[in-house]
Structure formats: structure tokens, C-alpha cells
């Protein structure tokens, strides 16, 4: 069984997306984790929270954390149960723009899906479609960055992957 340190990933992802600013907004993405409105609405609805406006989302760190955990769980389930993407763990990767070379772990795969969506991650791993987001960050960059960060810190986190 694979463990996932949500607190660790929350801090690293939040820092990368918004400098851990719950009130961050870039026009189409909201909060610490830079959720697109349709994603946070869908996740919170599936969790039984109900309708939430972007303004309410930005003002409520607890809602953002609930949405974060729900979406991370959805991504992990997609990787480990709905697809065969788990086979990419331990494979080498090099970020297209950042040049980071490392081996893929679950944190990297979750980050890649966070950046590009679950099917963007799938299309990259299966077909090599390394697309960039609006900021010019490629899927391979996020997978390599988050995988490398964890690979360097895993002993201090006392976590297996």
C-alpha cells in the first residue's frame, strides 16, 4: 500500500500555485491551490457541501482544504484504480522547460494531473503530449519538480512511495 502525505503535498502545491495564499486569484483560478471554478464546484457538490461562489471559496480556507483533499483523492483513484498509470512510478522523467531529471513518484503524478487534468496526465504519459498551461509550465515540468522534491525529502517525511 502506498501512503500519501496530504500535509506535505498541500504545502508544496500551495506554495507553487499561490505562495500559500488562500485569497489568490488570477482571473480564472481561485485560492491557495488555484482551482478553476467548475472543478471546485464539482468537487464540493460531490462531497455534499453544495453551491459555493468564487467569493465564498476565496474567503473560506476550510472549503479550499476540503476541495483540495477531495480532488487529490479523485486523482489518486484515477491513477491507481481507473487506469494503468501506476506503472509509471519509478520511471525516469526530465522536465521539458525546467530540465529536472528524476524518477516519477505518486506526488509527481498527482501534480501533473493538477496542472493538466487527469486526462492531460494520461495523454502525456501514454502518448507523449506534453502540453503547457497558460503560464508556460509543461506537464513534464510539474511531474519532475514534485517527484524530485519528494525524492529528496522522503527520508525526513518517513513516508513510503
mmCIF file of C-alpha atoms in Angstrom:
data_model
loop_
_atom_site.group_PDB
_atom_site.id
_atom_site.type_symbol
_atom_site.label_atom_id
_atom_site.label_comp_id
_atom_site.label_asym_id
_atom_site.label_seq_id
_atom_site.Cartn_x
_atom_site.Cartn_y
_atom_site.Cartn_z
ATOM 1 C CA UNK A 1 0.000 0.000 0.000
ATOM 2 C CA UNK A 2 1.194 3.476 -0.825
ATOM 3 C CA UNK A 3 0.968 6.317 1.669
ATOM 4 C CA UNK A 4 0.305 9.908 0.660
ATOM 5 C CA UNK A 5 1.298 12.776 2.933
ATOM 6 C CA UNK A 6 -1.502 15.304 2.315
ATOM 7 C CA UNK A 7 0.018 17.960 4.595
ATOM 8 C CA UNK A 8 3.350 17.818 2.801
ATOM 9 C CA UNK A 9 1.749 17.910 -0.651
ATOM 10 C CA UNK A 10 -0.642 20.691 0.409
ATOM 11 C CA UNK A 11 2.248 22.912 1.425
ATOM 12 C CA UNK A 12 4.364 22.226 -1.659
ATOM 13 C CA UNK A 13 1.467 22.558 -4.120
ATOM 14 C CA UNK A 14 0.080 25.638 -2.377
ATOM 15 C CA UNK A 15 3.486 27.306 -2.468
ATOM 16 C CA UNK A 16 3.868 26.543 -6.162
ATOM 17 C CA UNK A 17 0.370 27.667 -7.110
ATOM 18 C CA UNK A 18 -0.126 30.784 -4.954
ATOM 19 C CA UNK A 19 2.627 31.158 -2.333
ATOM 20 C CA UNK A 20 0.098 29.511 0.018
ATOM 21 C CA UNK A 21 -2.296 32.463 -0.346
ATOM 22 C CA UNK A 22 -5.910 31.392 0.181
ATOM 23 C CA UNK A 23 -7.143 34.650 -1.382
ATOM 24 C CA UNK A 24 -5.067 34.395 -4.577
ATOM 25 C CA UNK A 25 -6.965 34.865 -7.815
ATOM 26 C CA UNK A 26 -5.685 35.100 -11.355
ATOM 27 C CA UNK A 27 -8.940 35.648 -13.220
ATOM 28 C CA UNK A 28 -9.842 32.014 -13.870
ATOM 29 C CA UNK A 29 -8.373 30.223 -10.863
ATOM 30 C CA UNK A 30 -9.059 30.699 -7.183
ATOM 31 C CA UNK A 31 -7.398 30.198 -3.843
ATOM 32 C CA UNK A 32 -4.324 28.547 -2.438
ATOM 33 C CA UNK A 33 -4.449 25.709 -4.964
ATOM 34 C CA UNK A 34 -5.687 27.773 -7.928
ATOM 35 C CA UNK A 35 -8.850 25.799 -8.567
ATOM 36 C CA UNK A 36 -10.845 26.523 -11.687
ATOM 37 C CA UNK A 37 -14.406 27.337 -10.641
ATOM 38 C CA UNK A 38 -16.005 24.338 -12.355
ATOM 39 C CA UNK A 39 -13.605 21.978 -10.563
ATOM 40 C CA UNK A 40 -14.128 23.309 -7.044
ATOM 41 C CA UNK A 41 -17.895 23.484 -7.623
ATOM 42 C CA UNK A 42 -17.992 19.862 -8.840
ATOM 43 C CA UNK A 43 -15.788 18.511 -6.049
ATOM 44 C CA UNK A 44 -17.654 20.358 -3.290
ATOM 45 C CA UNK A 45 -21.007 19.281 -4.737
ATOM 46 C CA UNK A 46 -19.849 15.635 -4.833
ATOM 47 C CA UNK A 47 -18.778 15.975 -1.191
ATOM 48 C CA UNK A 48 -22.216 17.293 -0.253
ATOM 49 C CA UNK A 49 -21.133 20.848 0.515
ATOM 50 C CA UNK A 50 -23.463 22.429 -2.027
ATOM 51 C CA UNK A 51 -23.163 25.539 -4.162
ATOM 52 C CA UNK A 52 -20.297 27.911 -3.411
ATOM 53 C CA UNK A 53 -19.478 31.143 -5.213
ATOM 54 C CA UNK A 54 -15.892 32.088 -6.058
ATOM 55 C CA UNK A 55 -16.047 34.866 -3.434
ATOM 56 C CA UNK A 56 -17.183 32.392 -0.760
ATOM 57 C CA UNK A 57 -14.470 29.955 -1.833
ATOM 58 C CA UNK A 58 -11.754 32.627 -1.552
ATOM 59 C CA UNK A 59 -12.914 33.640 1.919
ATOM 60 C CA UNK A 60 -13.044 30.119 3.324
ATOM 61 C CA UNK A 61 -9.749 28.233 3.761
ATOM 62 C CA UNK A 62 -11.651 25.247 5.161
ATOM 63 C CA UNK A 63 -13.624 24.891 1.911
ATOM 64 C CA UNK A 64 -10.405 25.127 -0.068
ATOM 65 C CA UNK A 65 -8.830 22.383 2.040
ATOM 66 C CA UNK A 66 -11.939 20.205 1.641
ATOM 67 C CA UNK A 67 -11.845 20.684 -2.127
ATOM 68 C CA UNK A 68 -8.086 20.035 -2.173
ATOM 69 C CA UNK A 69 -8.367 16.727 -0.346
ATOM 70 C CA UNK A 70 -11.366 15.647 -2.412
ATOM 71 C CA UNK A 71 -9.633 16.398 -5.702
ATOM 72 C CA UNK A 72 -6.358 14.767 -4.636
ATOM 73 C CA UNK A 73 -8.313 11.631 -3.708
ATOM 74 C CA UNK A 74 -10.056 11.699 -7.079
ATOM 75 C CA UNK A 75 -6.718 11.985 -8.886
ATOM 76 C CA UNK A 76 -5.118 9.196 -6.838
ATOM 77 C CA UNK A 77 -8.098 6.932 -7.543
ATOM 78 C CA UNK A 78 -7.797 7.716 -11.244
ATOM 79 C CA UNK A 79 -4.087 6.898 -11.240
ATOM 80 C CA UNK A 80 -4.284 3.743 -9.135
ATOM 81 C CA UNK A 81 -7.702 2.268 -9.924
ATOM 82 C CA UNK A 82 -9.192 3.648 -13.127
ATOM 83 C CA UNK A 83 -6.087 3.499 -15.311
ATOM 84 C CA UNK A 84 -2.765 1.744 -15.574
ATOM 85 C CA UNK A 85 -0.760 4.909 -14.858
ATOM 86 C CA UNK A 86 0.651 3.356 -11.701
ATOM 87 C CA UNK A 87 3.140 1.559 -13.954
ATOM 88 C CA UNK A 88 4.972 4.868 -14.455
ATOM 89 C CA UNK A 89 6.155 5.015 -10.837
ATOM 90 C CA UNK A 90 9.939 4.756 -10.753
ATOM 91 C CA UNK A 91 10.356 5.596 -14.455
ATOM 92 C CA UNK A 92 12.756 8.392 -15.414
ATOM 93 C CA UNK A 93 11.475 11.825 -16.387
ATOM 94 C CA UNK A 94 13.016 15.101 -17.472
ATOM 95 C CA UNK A 95 11.095 18.370 -17.276
ATOM 96 C CA UNK A 96 10.803 19.974 -20.692
ATOM 97 C CA UNK A 97 11.456 23.546 -19.522
ATOM 98 C CA UNK A 98 12.976 23.135 -16.069
ATOM 99 C CA UNK A 99 15.396 20.338 -17.051
ATOM 100 C CA UNK A 100 14.864 18.460 -13.780
ATOM 101 C CA UNK A 101 15.795 14.789 -14.172
ATOM 102 C CA UNK A 102 14.433 12.336 -11.623
ATOM 103 C CA UNK A 103 12.205 9.304 -11.220
ATOM 104 C CA UNK A 104 8.437 9.579 -11.140
ATOM 105 C CA UNK A 105 6.534 9.073 -7.901
ATOM 106 C CA UNK A 106 2.906 9.479 -6.886
ATOM 107 C CA UNK A 107 3.410 13.114 -5.840
ATOM 108 C CA UNK A 108 4.679 13.917 -9.318
ATOM 109 C CA UNK A 109 1.755 12.153 -10.987
ATOM 110 C CA UNK A 110 -0.791 13.948 -8.793
ATOM 111 C CA UNK A 111 0.911 17.288 -9.535
ATOM 112 C CA UNK A 112 0.869 16.543 -13.266
ATOM 113 C CA UNK A 113 -2.861 15.880 -13.106
ATOM 114 C CA UNK A 114 -3.342 19.017 -11.016
ATOM 115 C CA UNK A 115 -1.707 21.085 -13.747
ATOM 116 C CA UNK A 116 -3.281 19.459 -16.775
ATOM 117 C CA UNK A 117 -6.271 17.473 -15.564
ATOM 118 C CA UNK A 118 -6.459 13.710 -15.223
ATOM 119 C CA UNK A 119 -6.766 13.110 -18.948
ATOM 120 C CA UNK A 120 -3.973 15.575 -19.703
ATOM 121 C CA UNK A 121 -1.748 13.468 -17.447
ATOM 122 C CA UNK A 122 -2.942 10.303 -19.177
ATOM 123 C CA UNK A 123 -2.276 11.736 -22.652
ATOM 124 C CA UNK A 124 1.184 12.861 -21.635
ATOM 125 C CA UNK A 125 2.232 9.539 -20.150
ATOM 126 C CA UNK A 126 0.639 7.336 -22.806
ATOM 127 C CA UNK A 127 1.141 9.460 -25.937
ATOM 128 C CA UNK A 128 3.843 11.992 -25.052
ATOM 129 C CA UNK A 129 1.543 15.021 -25.362
ATOM 130 C CA UNK A 130 3.480 17.395 -23.106
ATOM 131 C CA UNK A 131 1.267 20.465 -23.125
ATOM 132 C CA UNK A 132 1.882 23.709 -21.268
ATOM 133 C CA UNK A 133 -0.607 25.646 -19.178
ATOM 134 C CA UNK A 134 -1.308 29.366 -19.664
ATOM 135 C CA UNK A 135 1.874 30.195 -17.716
ATOM 136 C CA UNK A 136 4.084 28.031 -19.948
ATOM 137 C CA UNK A 137 4.552 25.230 -17.410
ATOM 138 C CA UNK A 138 4.640 21.808 -19.035
ATOM 139 C CA UNK A 139 3.180 18.649 -17.544
ATOM 140 C CA UNK A 140 6.658 17.111 -17.526
ATOM 141 C CA UNK A 141 7.937 20.120 -15.552
ATOM 142 C CA UNK A 142 5.391 19.601 -12.777
ATOM 143 C CA UNK A 143 5.837 15.835 -12.646
ATOM 144 C CA UNK A 144 9.627 16.218 -12.467
ATOM 145 C CA UNK A 145 9.525 19.105 -9.964
ATOM 146 C CA UNK A 146 7.184 17.411 -7.494
ATOM 147 C CA UNK A 147 8.766 13.976 -7.907
ATOM 148 C CA UNK A 148 12.245 15.387 -7.324
ATOM 149 C CA UNK A 149 11.141 17.392 -4.294
ATOM 150 C CA UNK A 150 9.693 14.302 -2.666
ATOM 151 C CA UNK A 151 12.623 12.095 -3.713
ATOM 152 C CA UNK A 152 14.961 14.481 -1.856
ATOM 153 C CA UNK A 153 12.790 14.651 1.287
ATOM 154 C CA UNK A 154 11.243 11.207 1.627
ATOM 155 C CA UNK A 155 13.542 10.063 4.418
ATOM 156 C CA UNK A 156 12.694 13.071 6.583
ATOM 157 C CA UNK A 157 8.970 12.563 5.878
ATOM 158 C CA UNK A 158 9.133 8.912 6.973
ATOM 159 C CA UNK A 159 6.840 8.042 4.071
ATOM 160 C CA UNK A 160 6.945 5.263 1.520
ATOM 161 C CA UNK A 161 6.222 5.560 -2.180
#
